[in-house]
Coordinates of N, CA and C in Angstrom, one line a residue:
M1 N -3.2 11.8 0.5 CA -2.4 10.7 0.3 C -3.1 9.5 1.2
L2 N -3.3 8.4 0.5 CA -3.9 7.3 1.2 C -2.9 6.1 1.4
F3 N -2.6 5.8 2.6 CA -1.8 4.6 2.9 C -2.8 3.4 3.0
V4 N -2.5 2.3 2.2 CA -3.3 1.1 2.3 C -2.4 0.0 2.6
C5 N -2.6 -0.8 3.7 CA -1.8 -1.9 4.0 C -2.4 -2.7 5.1
S6 N -1.9 -3.9 5.2 CA -2.3 -4.7 6.3 C -1.7 -4.2 7.6
S7 N -2.2 -4.6 8.7 CA -1.6 -4.1 10.0 C -0.3 -4.8 10.3
G8 N 0.3 -4.5 11.3 CA 1.6 -5.2 11.7 C 2.8 -4.6 10.9
G9 N 3.6 -5.4 10.4 CA 4.9 -4.9 9.7 C 4.6 -4.0 8.6
H10 N 3.6 -4.3 7.8 CA 3.3 -3.4 6.6 C 2.9 -2.0 7.1
L11 N 2.1 -1.9 8.1 CA 1.7 -0.6 8.6 C 3.0 0.1 9.2
D12 N 3.8 -0.7 9.9 CA 5.0 -0.1 10.5 C 5.9 0.6 9.4
Q13 N 6.0 -0.1 8.2 CA 6.8 0.4 7.1 C 6.1 1.7 6.6
M14 N 4.8 1.8 6.5 CA 4.2 3.0 6.0 C 4.4 4.1 7.0
M15 N 4.3 3.9 8.3 CA 4.5 4.9 9.3 C 5.9 5.5 9.3
V16 N 6.9 4.8 8.8 CA 8.2 5.3 8.7 C 8.3 6.5 7.6
L17 N 7.3 6.5 6.7 CA 7.3 7.5 5.7 C 6.7 8.8 6.2
L18 N 6.3 8.9 7.4 CA 5.8 10.1 8.0 C 6.9 11.0 8.6
P19 N 6.8 12.2 8.6 CA 5.6 13.0 8.2 C 5.6 13.1 6.6
A20 N 4.3 13.2 6.1 CA 4.1 13.4 4.7 C 4.5 14.8 4.3
P21 N 4.8 15.0 3.0 CA 5.0 16.4 2.5 C 3.9 17.3 3.0
D22 N 4.2 18.6 3.2 CA 3.3 19.6 3.7 C 1.9 19.6 3.0
S23 N 1.9 19.4 1.7 CA 0.7 19.6 1.0 C -0.2 18.4 1.1
Y24 N 0.2 17.3 1.8 CA -0.6 16.1 1.8 C -1.1 15.8 3.2
E25 N -2.4 15.5 3.3 CA -3.0 14.9 4.5 C -2.9 13.4 4.3
V26 N -2.6 12.6 5.3 CA -2.6 11.2 5.2 C -3.8 10.6 5.8
V27 N -4.4 9.7 5.1 CA -5.6 8.9 5.5 C -5.1 7.4 5.4
V28 N -5.6 6.6 6.3 CA -5.1 5.2 6.3 C -6.2 4.2 6.2
A29 N -6.0 3.2 5.4 CA -7.0 2.0 5.3 C -6.2 0.8 5.7
T30 N -6.6 0.1 6.7 CA -5.9 -1.0 7.2 C -6.9 -1.9 8.1
F31 N -6.4 -3.0 8.6 CA -7.1 -3.9 9.5 C -7.2 -3.2 10.8
L32 N -8.4 -3.1 11.4 CA -8.5 -2.5 12.7 C -8.3 -3.5 13.8
K33 N -7.0 -3.9 13.9 CA -6.6 -4.9 14.9 C -5.9 -4.1 16.0
P34 N -5.8 -4.7 17.2 CA -5.2 -4.0 18.3 C -3.8 -3.5 18.1
D35 N -3.0 -4.2 17.2 CA -1.6 -3.7 16.9 C -1.6 -2.5 16.1
A36 N -2.7 -2.1 15.5 CA -2.8 -0.9 14.6 C -3.4 0.3 15.2
I37 N -4.4 0.1 16.1 CA -5.2 1.2 16.6 C -4.4 2.3 17.3
D38 N -3.5 1.9 18.2 CA -2.7 2.9 18.9 C -1.8 3.7 17.9
K39 N -1.3 3.0 16.9 CA -0.4 3.7 16.0 C -1.1 4.7 15.1
L40 N -2.4 4.6 15.0 CA -3.2 5.4 14.1 C -3.9 6.6 14.7
E41 N -3.7 6.8 16.0 CA -4.3 7.9 16.7 C -4.0 9.3 15.9
G42 N -5.1 10.0 15.7 CA -4.9 11.3 15.0 C -5.1 11.2 13.5
F43 N -5.2 10.0 12.9 CA -5.4 9.9 11.5 C -6.9 9.5 11.2
T44 N -7.4 9.9 10.0 CA -8.6 9.3 9.5 C -8.3 7.9 9.1
V45 N -9.1 6.9 9.6 CA -8.8 5.5 9.4 C -10.0 4.8 8.9
Y46 N -9.8 4.0 7.9 CA -10.9 3.1 7.3 C -10.5 1.7 7.6
G47 N -11.5 0.9 8.1 CA -11.2 -0.5 8.4 C -11.4 -1.4 7.2
L48 N -10.5 -2.3 7.0 CA -10.6 -3.3 5.9 C -10.9 -4.7 6.4
K49 N -11.4 -5.5 5.5 CA -11.8 -6.9 5.9 C -10.6 -7.8 5.8
W50 N -10.5 -8.7 6.7 CA -9.4 -9.7 6.7 C -10.0 -11.1 7.2
P51 N -9.3 -12.2 7.0 CA -8.0 -12.3 6.4 C -8.1 -12.3 4.9
T52 N -7.2 -11.6 4.2 CA -7.2 -11.4 2.8 C -6.4 -12.4 2.0
N53 N -5.6 -13.2 2.6 CA -4.8 -14.2 1.8 C -5.6 -15.0 0.9
R54 N -5.5 -14.7 -0.4 CA -6.1 -15.4 -1.5 C -7.6 -15.6 -1.3
S55 N -8.3 -14.6 -0.7 CA -9.7 -14.7 -0.5 C -10.4 -13.8 -1.5
I56 N -11.1 -14.3 -2.4 CA -11.9 -13.5 -3.4 C -13.0 -12.7 -2.7
I57 N -13.6 -13.3 -1.7 CA -14.7 -12.6 -1.0 C -14.2 -11.4 -0.3
K58 N -13.1 -11.5 0.4 CA -12.5 -10.4 1.1 C -12.0 -9.3 0.1
A59 N -11.4 -9.8 -1.0 CA -11.0 -8.8 -2.1 C -12.1 -8.0 -2.6
L60 N -13.3 -8.7 -2.8 CA -14.4 -8.0 -3.3 C -15.0 -7.0 -2.3
Q61 N -15.0 -7.4 -1.0 CA -15.4 -6.5 0.1 C -14.5 -5.3 0.2
N62 N -13.2 -5.6 0.1 CA -12.3 -4.5 0.1 C -12.3 -3.6 -1.1
A63 N -12.7 -4.1 -2.2 CA -12.9 -3.3 -3.4 C -14.1 -2.4 -3.2
A64 N -15.2 -2.8 -2.6 CA -16.3 -2.0 -2.3 C -15.9 -0.9 -1.3
I65 N -15.1 -1.2 -0.3 CA -14.5 -0.2 0.6 C -13.7 0.8 -0.2
A66 N -12.9 0.3 -1.1 CA -12.0 1.2 -1.9 C -12.8 2.2 -2.7
V67 N -13.9 1.7 -3.3 CA -14.7 2.7 -4.1 C -15.2 3.8 -3.2
R68 N -15.7 3.4 -2.0 CA -16.3 4.4 -1.0 C -15.2 5.4 -0.6
V69 N -14.0 4.8 -0.1 CA -12.9 5.6 0.4 C -12.4 6.6 -0.7
I70 N -12.1 6.0 -1.8 CA -11.5 6.9 -2.9 C -12.5 7.9 -3.4
H71 N -13.8 7.6 -3.4 CA -14.8 8.6 -3.8 C -14.8 9.7 -2.7
R72 N -14.8 9.3 -1.4 CA -14.9 10.3 -0.3 C -13.7 11.1 -0.1
E73 N -12.5 10.5 -0.1 CA -11.3 11.1 0.2 C -10.6 11.8 -1.0
K74 N -10.8 11.3 -2.2 CA -10.2 11.8 -3.4 C -8.7 11.9 -3.3
P75 N -8.0 10.8 -3.0 CA -6.5 10.9 -2.8 C -5.9 11.1 -4.2
A76 N -4.8 11.9 -4.1 CA -4.0 12.0 -5.3 C -3.0 10.9 -5.5
V77 N -2.6 10.3 -4.3 CA -1.6 9.2 -4.3 C -2.1 8.1 -3.4
I78 N -1.9 6.9 -3.8 CA -2.1 5.7 -2.9 C -0.7 5.1 -2.8
V79 N -0.3 4.9 -1.5 CA 0.9 4.3 -1.2 C 0.7 3.0 -0.4
S80 N 1.4 1.9 -0.8 CA 1.2 0.6 0.0 C 2.5 -0.2 0.0
S81 N 2.7 -0.9 1.0 CA 3.8 -1.9 1.1 C 3.2 -3.3 1.0
G82 N 1.9 -3.4 0.9 CA 1.1 -4.7 0.8 C 0.3 -4.9 2.0
A83 N -0.3 -5.9 2.3 CA -0.3 -7.1 1.4 C -1.5 -7.0 0.4
A84 N -2.3 -8.0 0.5 CA -3.4 -8.1 -0.5 C -4.4 -7.0 -0.5
S85 N -4.5 -6.3 0.6 CA -5.5 -5.1 0.6 C -5.1 -4.0 -0.4
A86 N -3.9 -4.0 -0.8 CA -3.4 -2.9 -1.8 C -4.1 -3.2 -3.1
V87 N -4.3 -4.4 -3.5 CA -4.7 -4.7 -4.8 C -6.0 -4.0 -5.2
P88 N -7.1 -4.2 -4.5 CA -8.3 -3.5 -4.9 C -8.2 -2.0 -4.9
F89 N -7.5 -1.4 -4.0 CA -7.3 0.0 -3.9 C -6.5 0.6 -5.1
F90 N -5.5 -0.1 -5.5 CA -4.7 0.3 -6.7 C -5.5 0.3 -8.0
F91 N -6.3 -0.8 -8.1 CA -7.1 -0.9 -9.4 C -8.2 0.0 -9.4
V92 N -8.9 0.2 -8.3 CA -10.0 1.1 -8.2 C -9.5 2.6 -8.4
G93 N -8.4 2.9 -7.8 CA -7.8 4.2 -8.0 C -7.6 4.5 -9.4
K94 N -7.0 3.6 -10.1 CA -6.7 3.8 -11.6 C -8.0 3.8 -12.4
L95 N -8.9 2.9 -12.1 CA -10.2 2.8 -12.9 C -11.0 4.1 -12.7
L96 N -10.9 4.7 -11.6 CA -11.6 6.0 -11.4 C -10.8 7.1 -11.9
G97 N -9.6 6.8 -12.4 CA -8.7 7.8 -13.0 C -8.2 8.9 -12.0
R98 N -8.1 8.6 -10.8 CA -7.8 9.6 -9.8 C -6.4 9.5 -9.2
T99 N -5.7 8.4 -9.2 CA -4.6 8.3 -8.4 C -3.3 7.9 -9.1
K100 N -2.2 8.3 -8.5 CA -0.9 7.8 -8.8 C -0.6 6.7 -7.7
N101 N -0.2 5.6 -8.1 CA 0.0 4.5 -7.2 C 1.5 4.2 -7.0
V102 N 1.9 4.1 -5.7 CA 3.3 3.9 -5.3 C 3.3 2.6 -4.4
F103 N 4.1 1.7 -4.9 CA 4.3 0.4 -4.1 C 5.7 0.3 -3.5
V104 N 5.8 0.1 -2.2 CA 7.0 -0.1 -1.5 C 7.2 -1.5 -1.2
E105 N 8.1 -2.2 -1.9 CA 8.3 -3.6 -1.7 C 8.8 -3.9 -0.3
C106 N 8.3 -4.9 0.4 CA 8.7 -5.2 1.8 C 10.2 -5.4 2.0
I107 N 10.6 -4.9 3.1 CA 12.1 -5.0 3.4 C 12.5 -6.5 3.6
D108 N 11.6 -7.4 3.9 CA 12.0 -8.8 4.2 C 12.0 -9.6 2.9
R109 N 11.6 -9.0 1.8 CA 11.7 -9.7 0.5 C 12.9 -9.3 -0.2
I110 N 14.0 -10.0 -0.1 CA 15.3 -9.5 -0.6 C 15.5 -9.8 -2.1
E111 N 15.0 -11.0 -2.6 CA 15.3 -11.4 -3.9 C 14.1 -11.3 -4.9
L112 N 13.0 -11.9 -4.5 CA 11.9 -12.0 -5.5 C 10.8 -11.1 -5.1
P113 N 10.0 -10.6 -6.1 CA 8.9 -9.7 -5.7 C 7.8 -10.5 -5.0
T114 N 7.0 -9.8 -4.2 CA 5.9 -10.4 -3.6 C 4.8 -10.6 -4.6
L115 N 3.8 -11.4 -4.2 CA 2.7 -11.7 -5.1 C 1.9 -10.3 -5.3
T116 N 1.8 -9.5 -4.2 CA 1.1 -8.3 -4.3 C 1.8 -7.4 -5.3
A117 N 3.1 -7.3 -5.3 CA 3.8 -6.5 -6.3 C 3.5 -6.9 -7.7
K118 N 3.5 -8.3 -7.9 CA 3.2 -8.8 -9.2 C 1.7 -8.4 -9.7
L119 N 0.8 -8.5 -8.7 CA -0.6 -8.2 -9.1 C -0.9 -6.7 -9.4
V120 N -0.2 -5.8 -8.6 CA -0.4 -4.4 -8.9 C 0.5 -3.8 -9.9
R121 N 1.4 -4.6 -10.5 CA 2.3 -4.1 -11.5 C 1.6 -3.3 -12.6
P122 N 0.5 -3.8 -13.2 CA -0.1 -3.0 -14.3 C -0.6 -1.6 -14.0
V123 N -0.9 -1.4 -12.7 CA -1.5 -0.1 -12.3 C -0.7 0.7 -11.3
T124 N 0.6 0.4 -11.3 CA 1.5 1.1 -10.3 C 2.4 2.0 -11.1
D125 N 2.5 3.3 -10.6 CA 3.3 4.3 -11.3 C 4.8 4.3 -10.8
I126 N 5.0 4.0 -9.6 CA 6.4 3.9 -9.0 C 6.5 2.7 -8.1
F127 N 7.5 1.9 -8.3 CA 7.9 0.9 -7.4 C 9.1 1.3 -6.6
I128 N 9.1 1.2 -5.3 CA 10.3 1.5 -4.5 C 10.8 0.2 -3.9
S129 N 12.1 -0.1 -4.2 CA 12.7 -1.3 -3.7 C 13.7 -0.9 -2.6
Q130 N 13.8 -1.8 -1.6 CA 14.7 -1.5 -0.5 C 16.0 -2.3 -0.5
W131 N 16.1 -3.2 -1.5 CA 17.3 -3.9 -1.7 C 17.7 -3.9 -3.2
P132 N 19.0 -3.9 -3.5 CA 19.4 -3.8 -4.9 C 18.8 -4.9 -5.8
S133 N 18.6 -6.1 -5.2 CA 18.0 -7.2 -6.0 C 16.5 -7.2 -6.2
Q134 N 15.8 -6.4 -5.3 CA 14.4 -6.4 -5.4 C 13.9 -5.8 -6.7
L135 N 13.0 -6.4 -7.3 CA 12.3 -5.8 -8.5 C 13.3 -5.5 -9.6
E136 N 14.4 -6.2 -9.6 CA 15.5 -5.9 -10.6 C 14.9 -6.0 -12.0
G137 N 15.1 -5.0 -12.9 CA 14.6 -4.9 -14.2 C 13.2 -4.4 -14.4
W138 N 12.5 -4.1 -13.3 CA 11.1 -3.6 -13.4 C 11.1 -2.1 -13.8
E139 N 10.2 -1.8 -14.7 CA 10.1 -0.4 -15.1 C 9.6 0.4 -13.8
N140 N 9.9 1.7 -13.8 CA 9.4 2.6 -12.8 C 9.9 2.2 -11.4
R141 N 11.1 1.6 -11.3 CA 11.6 1.2 -10.0 C 12.6 2.2 -9.5
I142 N 12.5 2.6 -8.3 CA 13.4 3.5 -7.6 C 14.1 2.6 -6.5
Q143 N 15.4 2.6 -6.4 CA 16.1 1.9 -5.4 C 16.4 2.9 -4.3
L144 N 16.0 2.6 -3.1 CA 16.3 3.5 -1.9 C 17.8 3.4 -1.6
E145 N 18.3 4.5 -1.2 CA 19.7 4.6 -0.8 C 19.7 4.3 0.7
R146 N 20.5 3.5 1.2 CA 20.6 3.2 2.6 C 21.8 3.9 3.2
S147 N 21.6 4.5 4.4 CA 22.8 5.1 5.1 C 23.3 4.0 6.0
R148 N 24.5 4.0 6.3 CA 25.1 2.9 7.1 C 25.3 3.5 8.5

């Protein structure tokens, strides 16, 4: 299982999904910033290029990293909560015919989908929403149940 996300809050949301099911080893691709390094001790980690916000050059660099990582690790599943770093990994995973892609919409996006969710929509197998209004009407959407 490959977690792909930016560091900070997106990485925090991915770490909440641990531990992974027994049959899955987790590998992480993220920005190797100080806020991420301590959280990732014990994991195989691949560094991504940043800043990614609307940068075609960084997207292409991360696509090249995606090809190498997916070829080397052969993940069955790619999971991401964003941001832009998810886009090349989801597309490369599908183009290589190797992955199921799962996108977890950010908890701070209550009403409208993120740009990343819109971009990965054609190659995502399951969307997980954390609020009832998130991704309303989207195919393959699972609404998380919240305990009070």
